[in-house]
mmCIF file of C-alpha atoms and ligand atoms in Angstrom:
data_model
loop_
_atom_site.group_PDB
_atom_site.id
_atom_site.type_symbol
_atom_site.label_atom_id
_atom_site.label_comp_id
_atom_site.label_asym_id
_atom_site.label_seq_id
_atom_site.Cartn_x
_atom_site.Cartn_y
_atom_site.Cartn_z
ATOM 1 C CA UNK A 1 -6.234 28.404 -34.872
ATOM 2 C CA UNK A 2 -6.311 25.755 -37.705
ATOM 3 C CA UNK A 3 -7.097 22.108 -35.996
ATOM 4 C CA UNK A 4 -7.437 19.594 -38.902
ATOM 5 C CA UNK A 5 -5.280 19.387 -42.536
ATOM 6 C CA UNK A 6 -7.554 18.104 -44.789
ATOM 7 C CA UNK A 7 -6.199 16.325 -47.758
ATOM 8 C CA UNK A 8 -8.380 15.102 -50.681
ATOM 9 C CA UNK A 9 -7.396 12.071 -52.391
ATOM 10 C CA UNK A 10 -8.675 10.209 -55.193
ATOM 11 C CA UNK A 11 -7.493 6.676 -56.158
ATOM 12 C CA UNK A 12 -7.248 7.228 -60.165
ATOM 13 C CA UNK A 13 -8.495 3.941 -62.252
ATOM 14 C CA UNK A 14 -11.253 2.099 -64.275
ATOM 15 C CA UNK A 15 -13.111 -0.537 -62.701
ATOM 16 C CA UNK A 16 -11.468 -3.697 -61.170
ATOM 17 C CA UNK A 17 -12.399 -5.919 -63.500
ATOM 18 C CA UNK A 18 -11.130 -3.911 -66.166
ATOM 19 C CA UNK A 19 -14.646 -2.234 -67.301
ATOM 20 C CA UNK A 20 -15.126 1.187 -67.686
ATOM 21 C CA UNK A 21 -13.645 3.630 -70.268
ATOM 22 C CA UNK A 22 -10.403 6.273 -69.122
ATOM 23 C CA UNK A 23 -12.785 9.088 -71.048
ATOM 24 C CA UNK A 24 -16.015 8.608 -68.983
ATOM 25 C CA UNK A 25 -14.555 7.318 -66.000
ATOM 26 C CA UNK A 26 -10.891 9.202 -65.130
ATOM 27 C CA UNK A 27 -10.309 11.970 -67.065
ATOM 28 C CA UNK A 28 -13.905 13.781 -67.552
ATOM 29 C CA UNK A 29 -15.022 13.658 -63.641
ATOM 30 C CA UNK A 30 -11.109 14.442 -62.364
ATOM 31 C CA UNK A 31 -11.171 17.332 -64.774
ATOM 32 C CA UNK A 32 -14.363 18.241 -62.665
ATOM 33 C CA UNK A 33 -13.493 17.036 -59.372
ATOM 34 C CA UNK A 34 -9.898 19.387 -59.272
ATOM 35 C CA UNK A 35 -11.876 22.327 -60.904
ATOM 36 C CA UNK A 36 -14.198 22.414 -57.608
ATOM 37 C CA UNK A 37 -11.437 22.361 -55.364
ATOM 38 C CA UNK A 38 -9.175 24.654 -57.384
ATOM 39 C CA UNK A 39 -12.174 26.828 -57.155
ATOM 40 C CA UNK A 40 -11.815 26.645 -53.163
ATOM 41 C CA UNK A 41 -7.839 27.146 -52.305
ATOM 42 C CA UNK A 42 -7.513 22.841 -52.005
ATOM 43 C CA UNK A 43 -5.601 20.172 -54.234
ATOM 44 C CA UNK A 44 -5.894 16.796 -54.936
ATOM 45 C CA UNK A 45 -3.613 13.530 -54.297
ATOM 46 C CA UNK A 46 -4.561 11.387 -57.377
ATOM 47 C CA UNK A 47 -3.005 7.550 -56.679
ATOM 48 C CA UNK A 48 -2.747 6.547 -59.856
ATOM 49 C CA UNK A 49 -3.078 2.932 -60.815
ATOM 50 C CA UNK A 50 0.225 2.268 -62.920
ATOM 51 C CA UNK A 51 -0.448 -1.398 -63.710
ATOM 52 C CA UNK A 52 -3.092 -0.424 -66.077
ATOM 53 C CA UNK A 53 -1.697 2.077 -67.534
ATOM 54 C CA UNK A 54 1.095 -0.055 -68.756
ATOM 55 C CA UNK A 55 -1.381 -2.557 -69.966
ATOM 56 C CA UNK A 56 -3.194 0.247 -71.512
ATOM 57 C CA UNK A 57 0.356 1.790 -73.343
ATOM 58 C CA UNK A 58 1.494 -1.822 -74.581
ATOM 59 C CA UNK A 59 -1.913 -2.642 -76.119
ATOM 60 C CA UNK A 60 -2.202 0.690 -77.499
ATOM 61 C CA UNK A 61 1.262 0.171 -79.063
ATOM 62 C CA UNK A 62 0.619 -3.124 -80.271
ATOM 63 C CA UNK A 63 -2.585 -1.496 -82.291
ATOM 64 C CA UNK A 64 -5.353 -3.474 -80.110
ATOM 65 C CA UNK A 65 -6.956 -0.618 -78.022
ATOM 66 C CA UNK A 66 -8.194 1.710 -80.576
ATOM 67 C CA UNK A 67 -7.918 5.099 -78.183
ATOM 68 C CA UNK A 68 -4.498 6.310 -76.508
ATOM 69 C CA UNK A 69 -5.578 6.035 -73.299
ATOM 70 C CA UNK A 70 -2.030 5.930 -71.468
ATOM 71 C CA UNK A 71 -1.812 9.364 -73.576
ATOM 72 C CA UNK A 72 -4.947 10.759 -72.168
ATOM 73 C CA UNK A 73 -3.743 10.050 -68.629
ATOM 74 C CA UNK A 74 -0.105 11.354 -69.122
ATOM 75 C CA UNK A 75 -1.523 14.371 -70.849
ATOM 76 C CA UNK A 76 -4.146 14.817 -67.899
ATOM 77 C CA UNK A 77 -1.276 14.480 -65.096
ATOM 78 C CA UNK A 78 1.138 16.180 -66.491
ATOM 79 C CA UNK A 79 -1.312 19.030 -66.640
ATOM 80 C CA UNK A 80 -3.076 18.800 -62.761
ATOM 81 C CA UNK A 81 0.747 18.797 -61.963
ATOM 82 C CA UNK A 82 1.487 22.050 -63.486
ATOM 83 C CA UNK A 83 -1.642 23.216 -62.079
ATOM 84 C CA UNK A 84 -0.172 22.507 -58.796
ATOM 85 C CA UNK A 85 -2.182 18.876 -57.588
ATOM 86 C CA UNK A 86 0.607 15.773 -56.719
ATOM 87 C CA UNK A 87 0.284 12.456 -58.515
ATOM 88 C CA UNK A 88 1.863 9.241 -56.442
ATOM 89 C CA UNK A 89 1.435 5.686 -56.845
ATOM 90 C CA UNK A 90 -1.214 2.860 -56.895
ATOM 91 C CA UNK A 91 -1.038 -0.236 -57.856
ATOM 92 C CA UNK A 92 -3.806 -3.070 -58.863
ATOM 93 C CA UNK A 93 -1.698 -5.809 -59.366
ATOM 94 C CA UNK A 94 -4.334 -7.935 -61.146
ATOM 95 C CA UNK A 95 -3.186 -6.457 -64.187
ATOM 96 C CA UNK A 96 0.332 -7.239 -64.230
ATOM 97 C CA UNK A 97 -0.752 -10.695 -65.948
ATOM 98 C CA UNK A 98 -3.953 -9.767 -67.866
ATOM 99 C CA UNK A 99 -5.252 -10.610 -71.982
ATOM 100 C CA UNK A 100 -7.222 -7.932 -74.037
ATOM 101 C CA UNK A 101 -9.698 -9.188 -77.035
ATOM 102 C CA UNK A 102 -10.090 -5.729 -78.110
ATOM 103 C CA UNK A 103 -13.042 -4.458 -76.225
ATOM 104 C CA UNK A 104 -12.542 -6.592 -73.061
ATOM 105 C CA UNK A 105 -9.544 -7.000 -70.395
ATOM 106 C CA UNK A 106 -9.627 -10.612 -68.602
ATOM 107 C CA UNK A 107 -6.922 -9.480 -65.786
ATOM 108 C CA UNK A 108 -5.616 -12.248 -63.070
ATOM 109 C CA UNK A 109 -7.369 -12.038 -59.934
ATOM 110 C CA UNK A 110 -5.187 -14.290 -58.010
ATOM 111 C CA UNK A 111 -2.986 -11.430 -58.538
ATOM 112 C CA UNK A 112 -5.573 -9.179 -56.860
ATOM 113 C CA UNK A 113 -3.565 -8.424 -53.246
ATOM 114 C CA UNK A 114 -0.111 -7.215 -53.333
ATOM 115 C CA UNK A 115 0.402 -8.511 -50.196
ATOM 116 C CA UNK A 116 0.752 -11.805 -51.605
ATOM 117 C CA UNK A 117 3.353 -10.708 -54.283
ATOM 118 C CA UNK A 118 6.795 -12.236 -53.759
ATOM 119 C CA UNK A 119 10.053 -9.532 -52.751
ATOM 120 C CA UNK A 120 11.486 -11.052 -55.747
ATOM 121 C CA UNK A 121 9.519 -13.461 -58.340
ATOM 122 C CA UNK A 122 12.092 -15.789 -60.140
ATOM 123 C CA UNK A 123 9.138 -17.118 -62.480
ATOM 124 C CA UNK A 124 7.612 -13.783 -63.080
ATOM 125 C CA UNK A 125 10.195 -11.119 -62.752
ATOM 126 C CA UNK A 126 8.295 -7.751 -63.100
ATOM 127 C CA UNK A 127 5.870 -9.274 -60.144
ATOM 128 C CA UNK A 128 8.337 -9.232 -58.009
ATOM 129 C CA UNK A 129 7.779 -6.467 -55.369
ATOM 130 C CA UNK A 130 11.172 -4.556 -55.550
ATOM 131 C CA UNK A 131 11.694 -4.442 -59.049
ATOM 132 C CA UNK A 132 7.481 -3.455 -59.397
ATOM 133 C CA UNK A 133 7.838 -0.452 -56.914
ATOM 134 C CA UNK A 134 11.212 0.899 -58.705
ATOM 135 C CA UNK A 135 9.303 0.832 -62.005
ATOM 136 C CA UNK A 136 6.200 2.353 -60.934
ATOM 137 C CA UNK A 137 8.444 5.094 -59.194
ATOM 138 C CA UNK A 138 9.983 5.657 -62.322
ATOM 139 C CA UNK A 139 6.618 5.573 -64.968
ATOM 140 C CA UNK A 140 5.365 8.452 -62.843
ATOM 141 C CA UNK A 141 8.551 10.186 -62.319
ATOM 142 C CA UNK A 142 9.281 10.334 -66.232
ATOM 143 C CA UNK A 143 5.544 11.756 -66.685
ATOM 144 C CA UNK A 144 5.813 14.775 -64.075
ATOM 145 C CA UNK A 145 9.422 15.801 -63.856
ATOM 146 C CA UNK A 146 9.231 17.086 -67.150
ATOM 147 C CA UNK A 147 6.966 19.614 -66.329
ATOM 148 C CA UNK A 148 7.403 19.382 -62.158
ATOM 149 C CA UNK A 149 11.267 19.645 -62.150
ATOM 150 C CA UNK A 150 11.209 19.199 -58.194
ATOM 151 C CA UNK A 151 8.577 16.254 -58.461
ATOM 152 C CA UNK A 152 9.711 13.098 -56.344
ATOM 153 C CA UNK A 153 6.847 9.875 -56.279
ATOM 154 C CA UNK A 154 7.182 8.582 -52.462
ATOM 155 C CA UNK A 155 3.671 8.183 -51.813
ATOM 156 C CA UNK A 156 1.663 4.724 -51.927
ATOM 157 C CA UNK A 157 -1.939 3.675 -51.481
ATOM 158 C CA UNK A 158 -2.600 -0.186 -51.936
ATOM 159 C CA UNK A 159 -5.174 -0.986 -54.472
ATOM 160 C CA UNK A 160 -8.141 -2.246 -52.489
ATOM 161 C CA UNK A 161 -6.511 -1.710 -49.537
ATOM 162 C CA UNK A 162 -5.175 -5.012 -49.594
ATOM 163 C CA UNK A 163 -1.840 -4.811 -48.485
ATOM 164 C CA UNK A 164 -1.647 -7.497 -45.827
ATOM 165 C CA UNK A 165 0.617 -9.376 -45.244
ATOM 166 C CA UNK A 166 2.380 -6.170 -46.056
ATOM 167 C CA UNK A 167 5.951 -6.994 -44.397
ATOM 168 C CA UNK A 168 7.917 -7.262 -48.270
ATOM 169 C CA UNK A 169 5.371 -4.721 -49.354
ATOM 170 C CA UNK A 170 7.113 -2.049 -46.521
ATOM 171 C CA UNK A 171 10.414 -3.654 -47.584
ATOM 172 C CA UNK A 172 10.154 -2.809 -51.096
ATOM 173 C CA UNK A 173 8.823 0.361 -50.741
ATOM 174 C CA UNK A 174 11.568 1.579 -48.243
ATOM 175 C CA UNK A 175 13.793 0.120 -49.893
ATOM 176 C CA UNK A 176 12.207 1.840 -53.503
ATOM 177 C CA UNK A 177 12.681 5.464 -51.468
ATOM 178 C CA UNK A 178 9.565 5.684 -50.196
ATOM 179 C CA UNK A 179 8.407 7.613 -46.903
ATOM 180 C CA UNK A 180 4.768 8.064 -46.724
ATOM 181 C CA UNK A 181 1.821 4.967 -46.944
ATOM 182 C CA UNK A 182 -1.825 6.121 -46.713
ATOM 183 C CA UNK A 183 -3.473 2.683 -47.451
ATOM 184 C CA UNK A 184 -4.511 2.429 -43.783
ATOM 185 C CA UNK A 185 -8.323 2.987 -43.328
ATOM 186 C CA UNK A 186 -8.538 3.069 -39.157
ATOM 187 C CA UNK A 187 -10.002 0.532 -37.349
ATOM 188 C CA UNK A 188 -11.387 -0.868 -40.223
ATOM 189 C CA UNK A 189 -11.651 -4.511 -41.673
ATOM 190 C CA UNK A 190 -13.257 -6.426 -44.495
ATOM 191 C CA UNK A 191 -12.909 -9.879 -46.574
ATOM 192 C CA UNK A 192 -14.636 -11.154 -49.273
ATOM 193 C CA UNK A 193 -12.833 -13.895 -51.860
ATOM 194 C CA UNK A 194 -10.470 -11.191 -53.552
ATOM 195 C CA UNK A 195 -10.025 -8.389 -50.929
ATOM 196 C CA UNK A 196 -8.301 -8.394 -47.759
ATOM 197 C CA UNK A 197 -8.018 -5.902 -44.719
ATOM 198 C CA UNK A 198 -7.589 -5.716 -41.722
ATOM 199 C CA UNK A 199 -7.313 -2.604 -39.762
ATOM 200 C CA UNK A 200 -9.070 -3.058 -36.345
ATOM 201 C CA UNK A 201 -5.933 -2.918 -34.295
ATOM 202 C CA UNK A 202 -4.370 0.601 -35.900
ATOM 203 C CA UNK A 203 -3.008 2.836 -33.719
ATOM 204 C CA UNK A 204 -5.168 5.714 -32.772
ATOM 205 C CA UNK A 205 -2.657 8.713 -34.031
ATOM 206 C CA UNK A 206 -2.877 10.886 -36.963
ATOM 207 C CA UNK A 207 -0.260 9.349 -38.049
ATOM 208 C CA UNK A 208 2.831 6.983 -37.132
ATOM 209 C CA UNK A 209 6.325 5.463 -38.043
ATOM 210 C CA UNK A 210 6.167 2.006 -39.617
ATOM 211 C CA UNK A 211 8.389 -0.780 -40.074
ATOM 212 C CA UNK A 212 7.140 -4.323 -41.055
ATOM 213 C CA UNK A 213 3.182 -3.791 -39.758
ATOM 214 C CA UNK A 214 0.727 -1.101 -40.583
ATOM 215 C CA UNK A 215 -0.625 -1.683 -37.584
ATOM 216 C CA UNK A 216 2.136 -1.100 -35.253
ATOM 217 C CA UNK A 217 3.940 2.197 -34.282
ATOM 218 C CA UNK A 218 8.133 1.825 -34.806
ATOM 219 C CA UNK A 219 10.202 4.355 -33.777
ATOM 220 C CA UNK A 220 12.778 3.415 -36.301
ATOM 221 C CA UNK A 221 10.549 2.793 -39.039
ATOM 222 C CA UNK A 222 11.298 5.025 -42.282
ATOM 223 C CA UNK A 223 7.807 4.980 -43.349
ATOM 224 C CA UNK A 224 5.090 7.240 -41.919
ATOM 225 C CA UNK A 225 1.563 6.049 -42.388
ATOM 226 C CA UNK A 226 -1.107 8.375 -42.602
ATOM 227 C CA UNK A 227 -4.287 7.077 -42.317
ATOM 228 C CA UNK A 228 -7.505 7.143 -44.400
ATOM 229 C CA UNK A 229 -10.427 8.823 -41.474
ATOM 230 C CA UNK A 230 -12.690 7.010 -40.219
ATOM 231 C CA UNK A 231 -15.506 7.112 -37.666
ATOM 232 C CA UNK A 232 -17.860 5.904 -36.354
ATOM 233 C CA UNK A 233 -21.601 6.471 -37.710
ATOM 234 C CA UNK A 234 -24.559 5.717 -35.755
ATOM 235 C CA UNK A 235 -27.664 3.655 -37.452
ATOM 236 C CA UNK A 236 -30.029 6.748 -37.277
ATOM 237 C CA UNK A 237 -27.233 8.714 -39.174
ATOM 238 C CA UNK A 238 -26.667 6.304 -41.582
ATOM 239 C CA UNK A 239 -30.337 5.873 -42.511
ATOM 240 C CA UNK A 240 -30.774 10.391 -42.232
ATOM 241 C CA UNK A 241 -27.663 10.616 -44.936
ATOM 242 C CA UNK A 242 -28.681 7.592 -47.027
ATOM 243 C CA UNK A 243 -32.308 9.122 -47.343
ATOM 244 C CA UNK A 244 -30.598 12.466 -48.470
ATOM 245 C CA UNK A 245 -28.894 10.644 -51.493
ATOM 246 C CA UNK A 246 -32.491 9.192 -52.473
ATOM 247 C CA UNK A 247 -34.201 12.283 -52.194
ATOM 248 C CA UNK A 248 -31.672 14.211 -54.202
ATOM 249 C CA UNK A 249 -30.937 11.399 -56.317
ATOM 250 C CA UNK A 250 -27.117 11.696 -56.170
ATOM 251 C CA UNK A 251 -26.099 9.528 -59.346
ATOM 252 C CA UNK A 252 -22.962 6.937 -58.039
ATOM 253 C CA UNK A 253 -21.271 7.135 -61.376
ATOM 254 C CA UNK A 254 -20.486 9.977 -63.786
ATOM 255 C CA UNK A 255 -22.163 10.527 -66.685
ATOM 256 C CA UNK A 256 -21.268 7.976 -69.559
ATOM 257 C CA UNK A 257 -19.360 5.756 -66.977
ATOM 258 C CA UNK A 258 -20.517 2.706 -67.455
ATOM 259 C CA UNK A 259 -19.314 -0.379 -65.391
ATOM 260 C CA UNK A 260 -18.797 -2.469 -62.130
ATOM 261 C CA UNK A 261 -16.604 -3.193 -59.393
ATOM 262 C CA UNK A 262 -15.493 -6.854 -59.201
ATOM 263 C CA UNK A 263 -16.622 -6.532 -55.463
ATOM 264 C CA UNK A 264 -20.271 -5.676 -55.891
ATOM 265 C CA UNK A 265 -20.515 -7.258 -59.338
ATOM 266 C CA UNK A 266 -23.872 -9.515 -59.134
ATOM 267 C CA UNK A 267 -24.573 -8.126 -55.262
ATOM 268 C CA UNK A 268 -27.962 -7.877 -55.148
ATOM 269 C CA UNK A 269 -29.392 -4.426 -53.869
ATOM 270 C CA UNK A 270 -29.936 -5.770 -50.122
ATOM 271 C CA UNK A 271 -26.923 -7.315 -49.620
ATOM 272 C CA UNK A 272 -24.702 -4.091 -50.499
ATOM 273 C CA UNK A 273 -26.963 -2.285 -48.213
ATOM 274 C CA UNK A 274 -26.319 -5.009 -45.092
ATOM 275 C CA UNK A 275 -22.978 -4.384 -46.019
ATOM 276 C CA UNK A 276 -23.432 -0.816 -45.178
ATOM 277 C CA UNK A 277 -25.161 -1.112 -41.969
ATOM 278 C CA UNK A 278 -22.945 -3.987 -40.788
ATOM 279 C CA UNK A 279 -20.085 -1.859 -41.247
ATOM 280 C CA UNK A 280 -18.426 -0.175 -37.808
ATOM 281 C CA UNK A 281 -17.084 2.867 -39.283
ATOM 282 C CA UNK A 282 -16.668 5.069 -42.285
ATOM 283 C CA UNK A 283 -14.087 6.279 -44.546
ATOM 284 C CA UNK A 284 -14.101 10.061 -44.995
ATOM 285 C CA UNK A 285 -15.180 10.329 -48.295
ATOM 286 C CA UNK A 286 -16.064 13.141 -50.806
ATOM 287 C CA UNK A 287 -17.674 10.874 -53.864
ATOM 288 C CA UNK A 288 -19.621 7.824 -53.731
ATOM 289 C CA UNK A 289 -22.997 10.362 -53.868
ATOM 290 C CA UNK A 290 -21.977 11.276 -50.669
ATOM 291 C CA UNK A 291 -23.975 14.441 -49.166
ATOM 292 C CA UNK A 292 -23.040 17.832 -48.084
ATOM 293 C CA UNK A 293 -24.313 17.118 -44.955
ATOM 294 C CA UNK A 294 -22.200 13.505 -44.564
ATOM 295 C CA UNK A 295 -19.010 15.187 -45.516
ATOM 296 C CA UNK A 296 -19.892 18.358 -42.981
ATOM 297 C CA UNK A 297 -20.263 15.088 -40.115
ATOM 298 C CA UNK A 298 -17.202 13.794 -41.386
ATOM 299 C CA UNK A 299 -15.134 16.981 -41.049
ATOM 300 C CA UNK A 300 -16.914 17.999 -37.896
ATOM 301 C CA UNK A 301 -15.668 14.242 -36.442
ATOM 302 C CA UNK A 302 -12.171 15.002 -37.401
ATOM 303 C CA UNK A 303 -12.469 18.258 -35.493
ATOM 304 C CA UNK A 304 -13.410 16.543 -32.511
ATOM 305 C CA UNK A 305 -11.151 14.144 -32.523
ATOM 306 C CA UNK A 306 -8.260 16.924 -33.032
ATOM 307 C CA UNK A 307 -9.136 18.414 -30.404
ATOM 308 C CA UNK A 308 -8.116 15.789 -28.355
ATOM 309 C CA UNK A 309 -5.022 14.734 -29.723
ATOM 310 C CA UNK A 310 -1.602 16.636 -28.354
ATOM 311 C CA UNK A 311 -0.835 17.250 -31.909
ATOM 312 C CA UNK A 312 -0.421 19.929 -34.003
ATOM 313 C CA UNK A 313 -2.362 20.212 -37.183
ATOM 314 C CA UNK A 314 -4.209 16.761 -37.576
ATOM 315 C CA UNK A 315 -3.905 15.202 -41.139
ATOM 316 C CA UNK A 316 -7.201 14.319 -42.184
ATOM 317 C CA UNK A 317 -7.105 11.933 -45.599
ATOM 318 C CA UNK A 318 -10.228 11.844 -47.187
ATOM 319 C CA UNK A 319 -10.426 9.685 -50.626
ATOM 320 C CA UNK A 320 -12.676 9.551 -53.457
ATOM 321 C CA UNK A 321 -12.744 7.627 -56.945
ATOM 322 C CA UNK A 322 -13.638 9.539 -60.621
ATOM 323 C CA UNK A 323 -15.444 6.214 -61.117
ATOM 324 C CA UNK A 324 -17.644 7.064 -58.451
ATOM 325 C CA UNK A 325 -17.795 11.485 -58.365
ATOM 326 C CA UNK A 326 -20.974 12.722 -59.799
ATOM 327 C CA UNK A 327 -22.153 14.489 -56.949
ATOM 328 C CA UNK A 328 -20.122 17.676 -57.874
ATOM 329 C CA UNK A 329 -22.642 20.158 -56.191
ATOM 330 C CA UNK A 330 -22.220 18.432 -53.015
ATOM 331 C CA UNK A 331 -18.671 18.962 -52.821
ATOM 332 C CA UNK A 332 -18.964 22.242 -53.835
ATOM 333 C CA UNK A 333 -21.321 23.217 -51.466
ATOM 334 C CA UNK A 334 -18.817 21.726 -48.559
ATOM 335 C CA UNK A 335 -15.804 23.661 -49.731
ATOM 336 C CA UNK A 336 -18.031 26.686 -49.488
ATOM 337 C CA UNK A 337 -19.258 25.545 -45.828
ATOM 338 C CA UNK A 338 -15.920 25.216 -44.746
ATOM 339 C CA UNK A 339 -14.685 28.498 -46.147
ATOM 340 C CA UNK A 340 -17.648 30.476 -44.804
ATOM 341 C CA UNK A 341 -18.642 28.838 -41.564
ATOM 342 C CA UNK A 342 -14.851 26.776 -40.313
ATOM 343 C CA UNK A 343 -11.856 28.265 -39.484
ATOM 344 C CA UNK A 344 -10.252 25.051 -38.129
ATOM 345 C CA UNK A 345 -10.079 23.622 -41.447
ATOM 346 C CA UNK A 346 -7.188 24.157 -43.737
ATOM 347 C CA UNK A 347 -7.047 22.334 -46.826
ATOM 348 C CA UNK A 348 -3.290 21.012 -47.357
ATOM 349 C CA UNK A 349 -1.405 17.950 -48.844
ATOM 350 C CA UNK A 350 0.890 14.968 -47.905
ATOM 351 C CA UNK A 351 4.386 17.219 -48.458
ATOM 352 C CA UNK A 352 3.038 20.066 -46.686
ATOM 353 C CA UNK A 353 2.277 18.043 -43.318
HETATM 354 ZN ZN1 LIG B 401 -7.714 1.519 -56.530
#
């Protein structure tokens, strides 16, 4: 008897502050990332972040950006989707309203939440939430049904997870045809001056109906959310699986990748690593040099916590960047453990749940 549906995700994008090259940072470590979990029965989610892909097709266009990196990625997702992985929408708004020199983007971080977008923007038209939605929808639907004929995007993941105040966000979307949100990372909450969350008070469910707050279950809502997984990790196990990406010296960033998130940008060592032992629980995640052993916890948690619920099978999101998968061999070695030692796991996606 299967307990948990696990369901890899990966949030597909350069760096937030516009560093970082599609080559070395999207398309080389997906290409690797989908090949390991072909290799094991499982697909991939990718969320793909639209808004800088259209900055990347108008520059490319307008003969600034020397490589066709809009191309690359249409090429790239037209091809997971015939091989059977879904594609479904992010967006990181801070380049709706950016300026390219030719080797750097300067994007607009007051732009940065999409929470604080407008339903409609009279000023700034294409920042206006419903009309932003409908054209993402449509950018990805003219890339996949080509070769998907069945393909329909009504998946969304906020970039940074910043969604709140995320009333005209559900609006739109619903409004856009959308039925399934997995921006929600349980129980979870952070601020610094560009990102915004707040997640403490989520339901505890696999997953709920929504209606104007991701935080509250409505039974009329049109929107399920399903959760990123968290849980809870223990100071002893936090310093056992941080040791175990020392000692094997699990690279954070591919090979050739170079850049930084606008978030840890200038964080010194120690402060990122209070950040990690302040924090109350952890997303369920599969890059970020995470171990075998971490993602075996995570997995094991889920189980547990299946076991209690009434539920059927228990969606189980986990979520990793290219930007940040160069521990191939640890995934790898996880499908393997699952295959060989669980037989409560099954790996599935968000239209098969
Ligand atoms: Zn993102």
């Amino acid at each position: 008897m299967k307990s948990i549906g696990l369901i890899f995700t990966t949030d597909y994008e350069i760096f937030g502050n516009g560093s970082g090259c599609v080559e070395k940072c999207m398309i080389e470590p997906t290409e690797r990332m989908t090949t390991i979990l072909e290799n094991h029965g499982a697909t991939l989610t990718l969320f793909v972040d639209v808004c800088e892909y259209w900055a990347f097709e108008k520059e490319f266009a307008k003969g600034n950006l020397k490589k066709d990196w809009a191309g690359m990625i249409r090429a790239q997702l037209q091809d997971l989707a015939k091989r059977g992985h879904d594609v479904q929408l992010h967006f990181h708004p801070q380049w709706l309203d950016y300026s390219f020199d030719g080797i750097r983007w300067t994007l607009n971080y007051d732009l940065w939440r999409i929470g604080k977008l407008k339903y409609e923007d009279l000023e700034f038209p294409d920042r206006g939430l419903k009309k932003l939605f409908g054209r993402g929808k449509k950018t990805l639907e003219t890339i996949i049904t080509p070769v998907k004929k069945d393909y329909s995007c009504h998946i969304f993941r906020a970039g940074a997870w910043s969604m709140q105040p995320e009333k005209d966000v559900l609006k739109a979307l619903a409004e856009n045809g959308f039925d399934i949100d997995s921006t929600v990372a349980s129980g979870l909450a952070f601020q610094d001056d560009y990102t915004f969350y707040d997640f403490t008070n989520s339901p505890n469910e696999p997953y709920w109906k929504i209606e104007d707050s991701l935080n509250s279950i409505s039974g009329n809502g049109k929107i399920k959310e399903v959760p990123i997984f968290t849980t809870k990790m223990s100071l002893p196990k936090k310093l056992k699986f941080l040791g175990l990406k020392k000692k094997r010296s699990i690279p954070m960033k591919p090979r050739g990748c170079v850049g930084a998130s606008i978030a840890t940008e200038g964080k010194g060592k120690l402060s990122k690593l209070a950040e990690v032992f302040a924090e109350k629980r952890k997303m369920f995640t599969f890059g970020d040099a995470t171990s075998f052993e971490e993602m075996t916890y995570f997995a094991e948690r889920a189980i547990q916590r299946a076991k209690s619920s009434k539920n059927g099978l228990f969606p189980v999101v986990a979520i990793s960047h290219p930007k940040t998968f160069a521990n191939e061999q640890e995934l790898s070695n996880f499908l393997e453990w699952v295959a060989k030692n669980n037989k409560e796991i099954v790996f599935t996606n968000y239209n098969e749940i």
